[in-house]
Coordinates of C-alpha atoms in Angstrom, one line a residue:
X1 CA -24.9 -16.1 -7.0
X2 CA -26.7 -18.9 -8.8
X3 CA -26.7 -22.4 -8.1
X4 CA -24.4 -23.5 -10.9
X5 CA -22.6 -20.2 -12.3
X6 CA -20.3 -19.6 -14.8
X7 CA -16.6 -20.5 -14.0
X8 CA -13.8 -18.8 -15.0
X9 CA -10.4 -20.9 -14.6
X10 CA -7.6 -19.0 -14.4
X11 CA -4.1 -21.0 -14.6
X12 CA -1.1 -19.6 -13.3
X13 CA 2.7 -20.9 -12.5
X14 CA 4.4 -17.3 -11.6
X15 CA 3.7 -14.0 -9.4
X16 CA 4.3 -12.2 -12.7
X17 CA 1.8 -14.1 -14.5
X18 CA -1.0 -13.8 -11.4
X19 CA 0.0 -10.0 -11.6
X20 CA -0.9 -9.8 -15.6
X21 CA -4.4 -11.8 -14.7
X22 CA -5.1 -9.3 -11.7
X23 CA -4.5 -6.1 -14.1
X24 CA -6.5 -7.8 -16.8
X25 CA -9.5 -8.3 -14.4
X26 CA -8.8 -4.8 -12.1
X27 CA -9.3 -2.6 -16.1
X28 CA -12.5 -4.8 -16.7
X29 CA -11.1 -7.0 -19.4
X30 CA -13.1 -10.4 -18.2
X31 CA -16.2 -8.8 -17.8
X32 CA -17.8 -8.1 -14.5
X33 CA -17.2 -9.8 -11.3
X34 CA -21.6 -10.7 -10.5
X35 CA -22.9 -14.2 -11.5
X36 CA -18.7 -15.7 -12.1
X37 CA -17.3 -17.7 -10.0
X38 CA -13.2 -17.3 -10.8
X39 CA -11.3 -19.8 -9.7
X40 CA -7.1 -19.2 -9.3
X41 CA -5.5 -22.7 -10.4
X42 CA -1.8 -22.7 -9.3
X43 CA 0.7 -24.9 -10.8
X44 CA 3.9 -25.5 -9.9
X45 CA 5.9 -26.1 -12.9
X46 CA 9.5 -26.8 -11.6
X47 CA 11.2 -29.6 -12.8
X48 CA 11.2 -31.1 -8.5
X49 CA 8.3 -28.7 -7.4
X50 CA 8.7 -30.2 -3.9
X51 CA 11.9 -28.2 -3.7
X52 CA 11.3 -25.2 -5.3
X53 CA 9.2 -22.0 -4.0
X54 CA 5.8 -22.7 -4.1
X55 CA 3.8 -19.4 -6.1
X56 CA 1.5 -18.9 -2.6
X57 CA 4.2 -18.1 -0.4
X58 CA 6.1 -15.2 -2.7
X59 CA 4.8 -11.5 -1.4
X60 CA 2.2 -9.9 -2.6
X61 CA 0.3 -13.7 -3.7
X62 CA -2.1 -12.8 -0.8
X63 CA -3.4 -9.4 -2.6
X64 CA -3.5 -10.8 -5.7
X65 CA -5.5 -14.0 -4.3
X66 CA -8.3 -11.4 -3.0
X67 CA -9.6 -11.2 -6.7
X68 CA -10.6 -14.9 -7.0
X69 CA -13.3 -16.7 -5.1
X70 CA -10.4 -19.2 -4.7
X71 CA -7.5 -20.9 -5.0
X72 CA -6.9 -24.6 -6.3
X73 CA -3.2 -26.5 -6.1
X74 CA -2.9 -28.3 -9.5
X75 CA -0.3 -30.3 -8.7
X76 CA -2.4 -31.8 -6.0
X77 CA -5.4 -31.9 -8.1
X78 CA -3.3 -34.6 -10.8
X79 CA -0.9 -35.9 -7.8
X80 CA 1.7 -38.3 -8.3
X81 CA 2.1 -36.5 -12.2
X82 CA 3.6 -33.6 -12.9
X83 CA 2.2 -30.6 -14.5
X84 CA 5.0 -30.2 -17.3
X85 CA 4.4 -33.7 -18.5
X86 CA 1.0 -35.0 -17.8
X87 CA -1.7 -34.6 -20.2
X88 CA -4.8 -37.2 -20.3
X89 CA -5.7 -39.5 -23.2
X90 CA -7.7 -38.7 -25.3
X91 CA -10.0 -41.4 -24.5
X92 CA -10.0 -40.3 -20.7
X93 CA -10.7 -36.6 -20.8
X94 CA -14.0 -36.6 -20.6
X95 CA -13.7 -38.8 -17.4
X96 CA -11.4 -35.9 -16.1
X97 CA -13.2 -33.2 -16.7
X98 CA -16.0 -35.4 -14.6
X99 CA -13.4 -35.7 -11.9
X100 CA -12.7 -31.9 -11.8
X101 CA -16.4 -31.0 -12.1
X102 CA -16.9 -33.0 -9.0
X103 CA -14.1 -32.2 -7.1
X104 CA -14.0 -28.5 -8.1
X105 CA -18.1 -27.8 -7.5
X106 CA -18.2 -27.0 -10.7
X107 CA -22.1 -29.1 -11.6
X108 CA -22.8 -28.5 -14.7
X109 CA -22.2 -24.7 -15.0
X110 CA -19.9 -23.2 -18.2
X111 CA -16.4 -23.1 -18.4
X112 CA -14.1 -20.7 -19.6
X113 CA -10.4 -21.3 -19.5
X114 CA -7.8 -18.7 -18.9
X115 CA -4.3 -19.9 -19.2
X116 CA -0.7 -19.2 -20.1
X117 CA 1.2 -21.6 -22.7
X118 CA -1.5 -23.4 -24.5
X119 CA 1.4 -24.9 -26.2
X120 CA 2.5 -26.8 -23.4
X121 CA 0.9 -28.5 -20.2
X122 CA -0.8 -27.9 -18.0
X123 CA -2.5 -25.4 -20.1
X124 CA -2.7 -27.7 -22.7
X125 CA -3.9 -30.4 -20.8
X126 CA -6.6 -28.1 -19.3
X127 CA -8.2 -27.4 -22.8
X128 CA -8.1 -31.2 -23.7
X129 CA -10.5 -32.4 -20.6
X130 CA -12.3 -28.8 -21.1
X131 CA -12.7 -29.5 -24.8
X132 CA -16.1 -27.2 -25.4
X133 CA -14.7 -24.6 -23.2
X134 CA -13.8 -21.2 -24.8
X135 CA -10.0 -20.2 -24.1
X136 CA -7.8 -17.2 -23.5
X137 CA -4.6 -17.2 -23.3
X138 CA -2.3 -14.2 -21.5
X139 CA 1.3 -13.7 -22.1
X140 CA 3.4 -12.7 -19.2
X141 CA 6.6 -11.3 -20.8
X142 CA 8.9 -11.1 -24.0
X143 CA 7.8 -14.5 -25.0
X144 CA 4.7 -13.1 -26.7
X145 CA 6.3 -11.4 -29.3
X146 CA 8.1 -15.0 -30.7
X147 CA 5.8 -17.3 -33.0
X148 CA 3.6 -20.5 -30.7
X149 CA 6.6 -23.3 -29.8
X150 CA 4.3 -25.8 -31.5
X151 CA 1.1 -26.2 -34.0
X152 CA -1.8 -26.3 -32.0
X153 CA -4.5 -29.1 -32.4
X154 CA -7.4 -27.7 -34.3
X155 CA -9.4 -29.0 -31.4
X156 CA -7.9 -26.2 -29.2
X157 CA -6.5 -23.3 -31.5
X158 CA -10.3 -22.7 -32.7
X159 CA -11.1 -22.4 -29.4
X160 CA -8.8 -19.2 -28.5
X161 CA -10.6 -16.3 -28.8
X162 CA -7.8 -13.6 -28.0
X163 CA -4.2 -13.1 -26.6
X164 CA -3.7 -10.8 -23.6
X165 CA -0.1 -8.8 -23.2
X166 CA 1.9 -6.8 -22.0
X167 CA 3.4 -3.9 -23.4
X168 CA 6.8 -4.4 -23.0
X169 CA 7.9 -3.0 -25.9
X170 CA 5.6 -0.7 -27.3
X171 CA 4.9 -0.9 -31.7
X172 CA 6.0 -4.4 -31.4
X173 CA 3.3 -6.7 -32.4
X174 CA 2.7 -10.4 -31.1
X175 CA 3.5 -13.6 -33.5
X176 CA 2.7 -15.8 -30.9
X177 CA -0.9 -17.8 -32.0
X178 CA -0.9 -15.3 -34.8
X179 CA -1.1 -18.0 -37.6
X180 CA -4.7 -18.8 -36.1
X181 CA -5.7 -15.2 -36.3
X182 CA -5.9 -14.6 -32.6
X183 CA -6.0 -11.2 -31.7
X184 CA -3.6 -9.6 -29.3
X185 CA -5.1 -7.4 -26.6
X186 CA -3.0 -5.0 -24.2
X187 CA -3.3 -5.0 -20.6
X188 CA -3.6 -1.4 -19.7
X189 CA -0.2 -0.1 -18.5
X190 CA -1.7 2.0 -15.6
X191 CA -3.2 -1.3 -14.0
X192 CA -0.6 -3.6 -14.2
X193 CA 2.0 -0.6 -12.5
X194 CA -0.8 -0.1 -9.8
X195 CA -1.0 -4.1 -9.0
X196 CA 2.7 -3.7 -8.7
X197 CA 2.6 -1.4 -6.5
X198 CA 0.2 -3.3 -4.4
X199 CA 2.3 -6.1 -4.7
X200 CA 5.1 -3.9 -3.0
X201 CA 3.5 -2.5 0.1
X202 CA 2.7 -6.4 0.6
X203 CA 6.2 -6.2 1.2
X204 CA 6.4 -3.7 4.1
X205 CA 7.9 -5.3 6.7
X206 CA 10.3 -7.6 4.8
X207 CA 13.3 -8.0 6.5
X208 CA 15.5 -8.7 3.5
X209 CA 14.0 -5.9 1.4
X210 CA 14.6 -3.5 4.1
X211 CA 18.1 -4.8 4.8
X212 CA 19.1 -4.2 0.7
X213 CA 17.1 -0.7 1.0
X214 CA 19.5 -0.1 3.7
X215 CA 22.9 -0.6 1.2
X216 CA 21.6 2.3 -0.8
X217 CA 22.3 0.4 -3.8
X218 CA 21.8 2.3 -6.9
X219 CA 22.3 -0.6 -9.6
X220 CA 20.3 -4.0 -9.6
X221 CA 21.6 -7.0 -11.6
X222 CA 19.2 -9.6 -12.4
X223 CA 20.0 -13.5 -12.2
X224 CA 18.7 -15.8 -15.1
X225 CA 18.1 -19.7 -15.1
X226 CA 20.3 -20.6 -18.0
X227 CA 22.6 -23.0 -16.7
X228 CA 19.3 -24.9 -15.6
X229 CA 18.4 -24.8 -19.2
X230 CA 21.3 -26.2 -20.8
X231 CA 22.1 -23.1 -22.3
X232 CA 25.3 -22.3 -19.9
X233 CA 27.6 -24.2 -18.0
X234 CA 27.0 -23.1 -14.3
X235 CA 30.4 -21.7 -14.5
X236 CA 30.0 -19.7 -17.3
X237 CA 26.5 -18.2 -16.0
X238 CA 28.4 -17.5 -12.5
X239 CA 31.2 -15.5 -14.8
X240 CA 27.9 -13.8 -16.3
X241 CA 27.0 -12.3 -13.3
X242 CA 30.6 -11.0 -12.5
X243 CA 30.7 -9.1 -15.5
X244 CA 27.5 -8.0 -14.8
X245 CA 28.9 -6.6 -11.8
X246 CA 32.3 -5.2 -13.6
X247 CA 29.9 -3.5 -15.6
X248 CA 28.1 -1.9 -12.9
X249 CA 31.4 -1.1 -11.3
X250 CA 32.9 0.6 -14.1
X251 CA 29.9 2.7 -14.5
X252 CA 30.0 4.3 -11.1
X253 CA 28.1 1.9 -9.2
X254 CA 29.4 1.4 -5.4
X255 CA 26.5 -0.1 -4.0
X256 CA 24.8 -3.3 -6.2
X257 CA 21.9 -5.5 -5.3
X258 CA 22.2 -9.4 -7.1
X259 CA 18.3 -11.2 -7.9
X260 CA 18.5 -14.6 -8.6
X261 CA 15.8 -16.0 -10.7
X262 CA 12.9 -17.0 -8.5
X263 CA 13.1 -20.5 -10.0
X264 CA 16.6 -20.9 -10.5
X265 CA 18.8 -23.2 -8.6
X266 CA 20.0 -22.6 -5.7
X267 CA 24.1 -22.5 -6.5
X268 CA 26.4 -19.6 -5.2
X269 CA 29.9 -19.6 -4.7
X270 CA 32.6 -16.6 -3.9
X271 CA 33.7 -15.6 -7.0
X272 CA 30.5 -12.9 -7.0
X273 CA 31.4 -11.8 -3.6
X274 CA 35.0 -11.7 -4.3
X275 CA 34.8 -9.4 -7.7
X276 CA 32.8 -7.3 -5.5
X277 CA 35.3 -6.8 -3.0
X278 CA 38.1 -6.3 -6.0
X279 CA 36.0 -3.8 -7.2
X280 CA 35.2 -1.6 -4.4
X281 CA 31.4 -2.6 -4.6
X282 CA 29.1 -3.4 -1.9
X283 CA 26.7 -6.2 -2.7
X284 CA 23.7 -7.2 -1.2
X285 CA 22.2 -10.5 -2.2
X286 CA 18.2 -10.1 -2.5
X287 CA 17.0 -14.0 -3.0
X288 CA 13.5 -13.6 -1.0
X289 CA 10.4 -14.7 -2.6
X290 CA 10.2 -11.1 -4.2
X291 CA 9.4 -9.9 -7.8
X292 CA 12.5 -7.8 -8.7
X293 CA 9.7 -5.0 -9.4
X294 CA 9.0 -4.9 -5.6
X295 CA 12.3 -3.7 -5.6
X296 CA 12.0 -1.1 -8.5
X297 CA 9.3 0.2 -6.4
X298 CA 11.2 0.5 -3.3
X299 CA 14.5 1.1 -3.7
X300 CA 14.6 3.2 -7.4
X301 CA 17.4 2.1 -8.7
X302 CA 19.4 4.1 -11.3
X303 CA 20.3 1.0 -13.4
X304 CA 18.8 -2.5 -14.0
X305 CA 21.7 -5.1 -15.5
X306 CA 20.5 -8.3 -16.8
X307 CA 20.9 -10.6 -20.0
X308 CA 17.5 -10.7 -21.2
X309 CA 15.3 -11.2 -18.6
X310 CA 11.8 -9.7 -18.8
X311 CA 12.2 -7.9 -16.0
X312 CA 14.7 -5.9 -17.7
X313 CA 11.5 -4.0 -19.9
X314 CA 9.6 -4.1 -16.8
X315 CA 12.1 -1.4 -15.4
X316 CA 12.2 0.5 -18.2
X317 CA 8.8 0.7 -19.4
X318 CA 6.9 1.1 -15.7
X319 CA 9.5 2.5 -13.5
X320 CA 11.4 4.6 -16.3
X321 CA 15.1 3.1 -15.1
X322 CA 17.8 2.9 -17.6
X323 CA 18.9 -0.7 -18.4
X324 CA 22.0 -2.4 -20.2
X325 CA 22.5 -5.8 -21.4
X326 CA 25.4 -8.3 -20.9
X327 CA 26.2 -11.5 -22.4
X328 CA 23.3 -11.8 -25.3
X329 CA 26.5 -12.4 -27.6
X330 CA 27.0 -15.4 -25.8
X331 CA 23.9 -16.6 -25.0
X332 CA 22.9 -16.1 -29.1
X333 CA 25.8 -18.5 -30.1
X334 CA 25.1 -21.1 -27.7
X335 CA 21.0 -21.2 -28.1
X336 CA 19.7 -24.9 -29.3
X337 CA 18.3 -26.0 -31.0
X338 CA 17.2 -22.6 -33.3
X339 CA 13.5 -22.8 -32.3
X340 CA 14.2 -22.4 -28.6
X341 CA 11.3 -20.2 -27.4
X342 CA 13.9 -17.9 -25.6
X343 CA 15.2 -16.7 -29.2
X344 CA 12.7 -14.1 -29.6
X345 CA 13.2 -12.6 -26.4
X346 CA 17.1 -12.7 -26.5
X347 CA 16.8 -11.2 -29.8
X348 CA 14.7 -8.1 -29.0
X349 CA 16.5 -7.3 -25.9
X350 CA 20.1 -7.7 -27.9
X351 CA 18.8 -5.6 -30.1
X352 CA 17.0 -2.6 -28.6
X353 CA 19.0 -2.7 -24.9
X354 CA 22.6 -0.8 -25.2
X355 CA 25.2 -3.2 -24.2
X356 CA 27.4 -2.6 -20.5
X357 CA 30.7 -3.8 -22.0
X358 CA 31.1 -2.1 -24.8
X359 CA 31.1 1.6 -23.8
X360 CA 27.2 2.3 -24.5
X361 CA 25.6 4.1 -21.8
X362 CA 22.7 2.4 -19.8
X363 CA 19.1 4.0 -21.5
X364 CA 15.5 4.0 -21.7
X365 CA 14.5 1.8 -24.7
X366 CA 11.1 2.9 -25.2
X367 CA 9.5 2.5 -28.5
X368 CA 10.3 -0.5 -30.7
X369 CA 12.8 1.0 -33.4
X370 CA 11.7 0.7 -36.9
X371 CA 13.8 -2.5 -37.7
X372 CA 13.1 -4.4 -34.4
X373 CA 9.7 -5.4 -36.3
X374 CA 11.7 -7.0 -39.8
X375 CA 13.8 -8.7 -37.9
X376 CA 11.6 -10.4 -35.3
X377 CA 9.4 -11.3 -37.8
X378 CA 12.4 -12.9 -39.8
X379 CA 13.6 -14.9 -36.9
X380 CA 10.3 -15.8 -36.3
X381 CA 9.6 -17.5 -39.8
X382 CA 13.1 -19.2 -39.4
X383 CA 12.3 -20.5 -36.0
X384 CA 8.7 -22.3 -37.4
X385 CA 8.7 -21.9 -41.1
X386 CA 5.7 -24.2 -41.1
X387 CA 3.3 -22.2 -39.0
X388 CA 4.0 -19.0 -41.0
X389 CA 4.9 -19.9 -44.8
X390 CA 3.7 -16.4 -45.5
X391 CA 6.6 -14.7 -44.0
X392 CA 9.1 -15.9 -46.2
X393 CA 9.4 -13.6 -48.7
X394 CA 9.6 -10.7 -46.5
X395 CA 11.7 -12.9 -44.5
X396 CA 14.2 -13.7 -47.9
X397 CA 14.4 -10.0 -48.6
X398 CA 15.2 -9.1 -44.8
X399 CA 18.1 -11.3 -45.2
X400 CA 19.1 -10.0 -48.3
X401 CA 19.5 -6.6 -47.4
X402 CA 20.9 -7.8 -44.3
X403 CA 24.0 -9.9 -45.7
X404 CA 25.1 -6.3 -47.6
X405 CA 25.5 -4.9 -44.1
X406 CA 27.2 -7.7 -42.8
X407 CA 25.1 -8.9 -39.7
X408 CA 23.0 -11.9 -40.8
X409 CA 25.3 -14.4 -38.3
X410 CA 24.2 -12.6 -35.2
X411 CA 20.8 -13.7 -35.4
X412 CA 20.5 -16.0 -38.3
X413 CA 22.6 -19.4 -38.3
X414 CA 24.0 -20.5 -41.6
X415 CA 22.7 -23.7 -40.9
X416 CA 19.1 -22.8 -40.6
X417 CA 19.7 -20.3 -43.6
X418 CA 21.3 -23.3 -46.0
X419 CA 18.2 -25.6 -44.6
X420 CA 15.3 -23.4 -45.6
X421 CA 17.2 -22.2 -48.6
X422 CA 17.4 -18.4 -47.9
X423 CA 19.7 -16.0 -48.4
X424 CA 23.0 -16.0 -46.5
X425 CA 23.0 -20.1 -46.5
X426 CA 25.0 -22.5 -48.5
X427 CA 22.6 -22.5 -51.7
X428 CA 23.2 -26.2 -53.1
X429 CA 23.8 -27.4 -50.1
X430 CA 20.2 -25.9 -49.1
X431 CA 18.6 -26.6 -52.5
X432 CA 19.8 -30.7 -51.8
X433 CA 18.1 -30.9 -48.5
X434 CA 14.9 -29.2 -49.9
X435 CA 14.6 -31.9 -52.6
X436 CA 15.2 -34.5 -50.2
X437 CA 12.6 -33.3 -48.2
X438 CA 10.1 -32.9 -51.1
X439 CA 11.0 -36.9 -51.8
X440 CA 10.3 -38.0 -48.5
X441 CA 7.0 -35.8 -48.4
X442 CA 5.9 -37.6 -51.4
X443 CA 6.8 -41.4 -50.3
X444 CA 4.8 -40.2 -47.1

């Protein structure tokens, strides 16, 4: 290896993510491995880190950690700040990246940046103090398929030079960085199931894995984070997981394992435990530092419950397990404010998943179904009408058609119709705002 080589920089805040960038790099799609030094940089985005599981000690971080020549903490690298909020002036970045350089070994030597979010810190803040590197971004779940949370600095979206995914749900294309032209690119589905599995034999001699493998279960219900987000009361997402259960339950399910959300807090009561017992299920509680496909890979369940977690798709595009939905109803009335980045993903999951409560039986999705594409790229335009102004005449049309079947208010709120003046909002009320905002366009 040369003296000063090139440098890849690969960012990463979640097993799931590290388990995208190891695929990626296992089918050949950063090049070869000679005369790069690839560096894993870890960040710990919780909102107290020093409480929350730290990415190195989840199962399976060890394998994936063997691909890079190694690993850097970034919250120790920009200690006392942290990583969802700092980002350096713009005057000081070049003083960073002389700090990192140093401190890294980097010398002089090329940097490309490989990172997740370039909407947001830190991988935002990485392409400020690396501002002649090239950058990459890679999408670890549903998220891709919504439009970019915010417009990009033209400093950093010229920069991007492609957008790795998933195929979680396969004919659905991207819209995230899609107003700069970035071109998505699919990590091969045979890699990413065979880091999975590697990820899994990691897990071996688990005690608690083996202890749930023991229950027999035969149904898996996955915990979200919503509560944590504002979206739910904690309450409300503890009575989510009940009738997550119930659902289970009263499709033949006598043995259920509960995942919590790696990141989420740690709050249980009895009211799980106690529907359990009313409903003549046994429930195991799986809340190690384990990916919830460790336990696809071990356990084969025959159903996967969750709301609209990305590890819903997971089990249904890799492992082939039926999945059901519960609570996206909910969760769609209560999301603020419109443009919440989860919208995309609740959306596609409400609408391609079969729903547990209502009688539908659990199923394989597979393909994206020939109005999933319409309608994503509807809510999209509605969620950032200024990063794609060429959607809105499809979009107006969508909604059109839609209000003569009658289902514009699941997805689409009035408000946001009446605001952008499209069909299905109040039309002076909408035509008012749009003049005022033409007025104070021109005063500016």
């Amino acid at each position: 290896m040369t003296a000063n080589p090139r440098t890849q920089i690969f960012q990463v805040s979640t097993l799931y993510g590290a388990a995208t960038l190891a695929a990626a790099l296992d089918a050949g799609r950063f090049g070869a491995r000679e005369g790069v030094r690839r560096i894993l940089l870890v960040s710990n985005n919780a909102e107290i880190p020093e409480t929350a599981l730290r990415l190195d000690a989840m199962t399976g971080y060890d394998r994936i950690a063997t691909r890079f020549d190694e690993a850097i903490d970034w919250n120790e690298a920009i200690h006392p700040h942290h990583p969802s909020s700092w980002s350096p002036r713009p005057e000081e970045a070049p003083l960073w990246q002389r700090v990192f350089r140093t401190a890294w070994g980097l010398g002089t030597a090329p940097v490309e940046l490989i990172v997740e979010s370039i909407q947001v810190n830190p991988a935002k803040a990485l392409a400020a103090v690396f501002a002649e590197s090239t950058v990459e971004v890679y999408a670890d779940g549903l998220m891709s398929y919504g439009p970019t949370r915010d417009e990009l600095p033209q400093s950093i979206a010229c920069r991007i030079r492609r957008l790795l995914h998933l195929d979680l749900v396969p004919g659905l294309r991207p819209l995230l960085l899609a107003e700069y032209d970035v071109e998505p690119e699919l990590v091969p589905d045979t890699a990413f199931r065979a880091v999975l599995t590697e990820i899994a034999e990691a897990a071996g001699d688990d005690r608690q894995l083996a202890e749930a493998a023991a229950a027999e279960p035969t149904a898996l219900l996955l915990g979200q984070y919503l509560a944590a987000l504002g979206i739910l009361t904690a309450d409300e997402e503890e009575e989510l997981h009940v009738r997550m259960l119930r659902g289970a339950a009263a499709a033949g399910h006598t043995s259920v394992v509960f995942k919590p959300h790696p990141t989420a807090p740690a709050r249980y009561s009895t009211a799980l435990h106690e529907a359990a017992e009313a409903s003549g299920v046994r429930l195991t509680v799986l809340d190690g530092p384990l990916l919830a496909e460790t336990f696809y890979e071990r356990c084969r369940p025959r159903l996967v419950v969750g709301c609209f977690s990305t590890a819903m798709l997971t089990a249904s595009v890799y492992y082939d397990v039926p999945i059901a939905r519960v609570g996206t109803d909910t969760v769609l009335e209560r999301l603020r404010p419109y443009e919440n980045s989860n919208r995309v993903p609740l959306t596609v999951v409400d609408h391609v998943v079969p729903d547990l409560e209502s009688g539908e039986g659990p199923a394989v999705p597979g393909a994206a179904p020939a109005t999933l594409t319409p309608l994503v790229r509807a809510v999209g335009y509605c969620m950032q009408p200024r990063l794609h102004p060429l959607l809105r005449p499809e979009t107006a049309e969508f909604l059109r058609a839609l209000q003569g079947e009658g289902g514009a208010e699941r997805y689409f709120l009035r408000e946001r119709l009446t605001e952008l003046g499209l069909p299905g909002g109040d039309g002076r009320r909408g035509a008012s705002r749009l003049r005022r905002r033409l007025v104070r366009s021109g005063r500016s």
